[in-house]
Structures are given as structure tokens and as C-alpha cells.
PDB file of C-alpha atoms in Angstrom:
ATOM      1  CA  MET A 265     -18.258 -40.302  25.189  1.00  0.00           C
ATOM      2  CA  ASP A 266     -17.390 -36.737  24.148  1.00  0.00           C
ATOM      3  CA  PRO A 267     -15.392 -35.764  27.256  1.00  0.00           C
ATOM      4  CA  ILE A 268     -14.988 -32.009  27.471  1.00  0.00           C
ATOM      5  CA  GLN A 269     -11.677 -32.293  29.332  1.00  0.00           C
ATOM      6  CA  ASN A 270      -9.035 -34.913  30.027  1.00  0.00           C
ATOM      7  CA  GLY A 271     -10.068 -36.789  33.174  1.00  0.00           C
ATOM      8  CA  HIS A 272     -13.800 -36.053  32.667  1.00  0.00           C
ATOM      9  CA  ILE A 273     -15.826 -38.709  34.534  1.00  0.00           C
ATOM     10  CA  ILE A 274     -19.542 -39.469  34.269  1.00  0.00           C
ATOM     11  CA  ILE A 275     -21.409 -41.088  37.165  1.00  0.00           C
ATOM     12  CA  ILE A 276     -24.568 -42.844  35.960  1.00  0.00           C
ATOM     13  CA  SER A 277     -27.182 -44.505  38.147  1.00  0.00           C
ATOM     14  CA  LYS A 278     -27.766 -48.199  37.405  1.00  0.00           C
ATOM     15  CA  LYS A 279     -31.528 -47.712  37.496  1.00  0.00           C
ATOM     16  CA  HIS A 280     -33.252 -45.375  35.072  1.00  0.00           C
ATOM     17  CA  TYR A 281     -34.142 -42.044  36.666  1.00  0.00           C
ATOM     18  CA  LEU A 282     -35.007 -38.916  34.718  1.00  0.00           C
ATOM     19  CA  ASP A 283     -33.689 -36.482  37.304  1.00  0.00           C
ATOM     20  CA  ILE A 284     -32.398 -36.174  40.848  1.00  0.00           C
ATOM     21  CA  ARG A 285     -35.900 -35.842  42.317  1.00  0.00           C
ATOM     22  CA  ASP A 286     -36.730 -39.412  41.222  1.00  0.00           C
ATOM     23  CA  ILE A 287     -33.806 -41.054  43.033  1.00  0.00           C
ATOM     24  CA  PRO A 288     -34.586 -42.684  46.399  1.00  0.00           C
ATOM     25  CA  GLU A 289     -32.670 -41.154  49.319  1.00  0.00           C
ATOM     26  CA  ASN A 290     -30.485 -44.217  49.952  1.00  0.00           C
ATOM     27  CA  GLU A 291     -29.402 -44.440  46.292  1.00  0.00           C
ATOM     28  CA  LEU A 292     -28.834 -40.695  46.118  1.00  0.00           C
ATOM     29  CA  LEU A 293     -26.588 -40.918  49.163  1.00  0.00           C
ATOM     30  CA  ASP A 294     -24.592 -43.700  47.453  1.00  0.00           C
ATOM     31  CA  LEU A 295     -24.185 -41.545  44.324  1.00  0.00           C
ATOM     32  CA  ILE A 296     -23.064 -38.515  46.351  1.00  0.00           C
ATOM     33  CA  ASN A 297     -20.569 -40.626  48.303  1.00  0.00           C
ATOM     34  CA  LEU A 298     -19.159 -41.988  45.031  1.00  0.00           C
ATOM     35  CA  GLU A 299     -18.943 -38.417  43.740  1.00  0.00           C
ATOM     36  CA  LYS A 300     -16.987 -37.383  46.852  1.00  0.00           C
ATOM     37  CA  LYS A 301     -14.622 -40.359  46.489  1.00  0.00           C
ATOM     38  CA  LEU A 302     -13.904 -39.637  42.818  1.00  0.00           C
ATOM     39  CA  ILE A 303     -13.382 -35.911  43.444  1.00  0.00           C
ATOM     40  CA  THR A 304     -10.950 -36.752  46.245  1.00  0.00           C
ATOM     41  CA  ILE A 305      -8.991 -39.096  43.948  1.00  0.00           C
ATOM     42  CA  LEU A 306      -8.844 -36.453  41.205  1.00  0.00           C
ATOM     43  CA  GLU A 307      -7.915 -33.523  43.444  1.00  0.00           C
ATOM     44  CA  ASP A 308      -5.417 -35.434  45.611  1.00  0.00           C
ATOM     45  CA  ASN A 309      -3.529 -37.136  42.785  1.00  0.00           C
ATOM     46  CA  PHE A 310      -3.570 -34.771  39.828  1.00  0.00           C
ATOM     47  CA  ASN A 311      -2.469 -31.181  39.330  1.00  0.00           C
ATOM     48  CA  LEU A 312      -5.970 -29.658  39.283  1.00  0.00           C
ATOM     49  CA  LEU A 313      -7.523 -26.427  40.475  1.00  0.00           C
ATOM     50  CA  GLY A 314     -10.601 -28.471  41.411  1.00  0.00           C
ATOM     51  CA  VAL A 315     -13.560 -30.246  39.843  1.00  0.00           C
ATOM     52  CA  SER A 316     -16.756 -28.784  38.369  1.00  0.00           C
ATOM     53  CA  VAL A 317     -19.834 -30.910  39.058  1.00  0.00           C
ATOM     54  CA  LEU A 318     -22.543 -30.717  36.382  1.00  0.00           C
ATOM     55  CA  GLN A 319     -25.915 -32.413  35.957  1.00  0.00           C
ATOM     56  CA  ASN A 320     -29.102 -31.939  33.975  1.00  0.00           C
ATOM     57  CA  ASN A 321     -32.634 -32.613  35.149  1.00  0.00           C
ATOM     58  CA  GLY A 322     -36.078 -33.023  33.643  1.00  0.00           C
ATOM     59  CA  LYS A 323     -36.749 -31.826  30.114  1.00  0.00           C
ATOM     60  CA  THR A 324     -33.097 -30.852  29.496  1.00  0.00           C
ATOM     61  CA  MET A 325     -32.224 -34.559  29.397  1.00  0.00           C
ATOM     62  CA  ASP A 326     -31.996 -36.318  26.030  1.00  0.00           C
ATOM     63  CA  GLN A 327     -34.784 -38.844  25.433  1.00  0.00           C
ATOM     64  CA  GLY A 328     -33.961 -42.146  27.147  1.00  0.00           C
ATOM     65  CA  THR A 329     -30.991 -40.718  29.027  1.00  0.00           C
ATOM     66  CA  HIS A 330     -30.386 -41.849  32.587  1.00  0.00           C
ATOM     67  CA  PHE A 331     -29.670 -39.382  35.363  1.00  0.00           C
ATOM     68  CA  HIS A 332     -25.940 -38.717  35.433  1.00  0.00           C
ATOM     69  CA  ILE A 333     -23.371 -36.406  36.969  1.00  0.00           C
ATOM     70  CA  HIS A 334     -20.350 -34.992  35.139  1.00  0.00           C
ATOM     71  CA  LEU A 335     -17.117 -34.498  37.071  1.00  0.00           C
ATOM     72  CA  VAL A 336     -14.956 -32.170  34.998  1.00  0.00           C
ATOM     73  CA  PRO A 337     -11.364 -31.607  36.129  1.00  0.00           C
ATOM     74  CA  ARG A 338     -10.430 -27.944  36.093  1.00  0.00           C
ATOM     75  CA  TYR A 339      -6.974 -26.769  35.136  1.00  0.00           C
ATOM     76  CA  SER A 340      -5.259 -23.408  35.283  1.00  0.00           C
ATOM     77  CA  ASN A 341      -6.137 -21.393  32.169  1.00  0.00           C
ATOM     78  CA  ASP A 342      -8.574 -24.009  30.854  1.00  0.00           C
ATOM     79  CA  TYR A 343     -11.014 -21.232  29.804  1.00  0.00           C
ATOM     80  CA  PHE A 344     -13.915 -23.442  30.920  1.00  0.00           C
ATOM     81  CA  TRP A 345     -16.344 -20.619  31.745  1.00  0.00           C
ATOM     82  CA  GLU A 346     -15.177 -18.362  28.927  1.00  0.00           C
ATOM     83  CA  ASN A 347     -16.368 -20.945  26.389  1.00  0.00           C
ATOM     84  CA  HIS A 348     -20.014 -20.941  27.516  1.00  0.00           C
ATOM     85  CA  GLU A 349     -22.406 -18.323  26.262  1.00  0.00           C
ATOM     86  CA  VAL A 350     -26.126 -18.525  26.936  1.00  0.00           C
ATOM     87  CA  GLU A 351     -28.989 -16.259  26.017  1.00  0.00           C
ATOM     88  CA  LYS A 352     -30.209 -14.563  29.193  1.00  0.00           C
ATOM     89  CA  ILE A 353     -33.898 -15.260  29.805  1.00  0.00           C
ATOM     90  CA  GLN A 354     -36.180 -13.238  32.110  1.00  0.00           C
ATOM     91  CA  PHE A 355     -36.453 -14.882  35.535  1.00  0.00           C
ATOM     92  CA  ASP A 356     -38.804 -13.999  38.374  1.00  0.00           C
ATOM     93  CA  LEU A 357     -36.404 -13.648  41.313  1.00  0.00           C
ATOM     94  CA  ASP A 358     -39.219 -12.500  43.609  1.00  0.00           C
ATOM     95  CA  LEU A 359     -41.136 -15.719  42.964  1.00  0.00           C
ATOM     96  CA  LEU A 360     -38.009 -17.760  43.703  1.00  0.00           C
ATOM     97  CA  LYS A 361     -37.450 -15.867  46.973  1.00  0.00           C
ATOM     98  CA  ARG A 362     -41.067 -16.502  48.027  1.00  0.00           C
ATOM     99  CA  LYS A 363     -40.780 -20.231  47.233  1.00  0.00           C
ATOM    100  CA  LEU A 364     -37.500 -20.506  49.141  1.00  0.00           C
ATOM    101  CA  LYS A 365     -39.051 -18.936  52.240  1.00  0.00           C
ATOM    102  CA  LYS A 366     -41.709 -21.689  52.443  1.00  0.00           C
TER     103      LYS A 366
END
């Protein structure tokens, strides 16, 4: 469904979870192990630079969407990052640093 690159894979949990924080540890471990297996298959068998791993959480998810992970194969000169422009929003780095220290 709308792959952004040839070889683009989506890993979707069988149960409905809104974001990664909702997934029980044992199921999360299964998803991460599947992610590792698929990345290994892609990187060991295809002429890739690597794989970008993308996921959304919380309110960025479309209504009714299950938690999912995108594995996007990266190729030389694919211009992946050059095609993404976002509006920069103010962010309190000091607050983040304080929260990370806890």
C-alpha cells in the first residue's frame, strides 16, 4: 500500500496497539526480532546501502491504524532525505535533557 521504495516492507502487529508503549514486552521483542530478520534478508541479499526504520506513535497515527514499522531499503542516490521538508518547531531541549537525566 503506497510503498515509498521498491522492497519497502511494513511490519504490523496482529493485535491493535496505538503505539509502541502499548505493546507488551514479549510481543515487542517478537516484533523487533522479526525486524532484525527482515533487515538481514534485505541487506544480505540485495544491493542496498542499508534500511531506514520508520514508525509513528500516538496522535500521528491515522484513526484505526495499528502500530506498524516501515522498513525502507536505501539505495545509492535515492535522495530519500532530500525529499523530506518539515517546518521546524520550537523545542525545549533543556526540558528533554532534564527528563532524560531522571
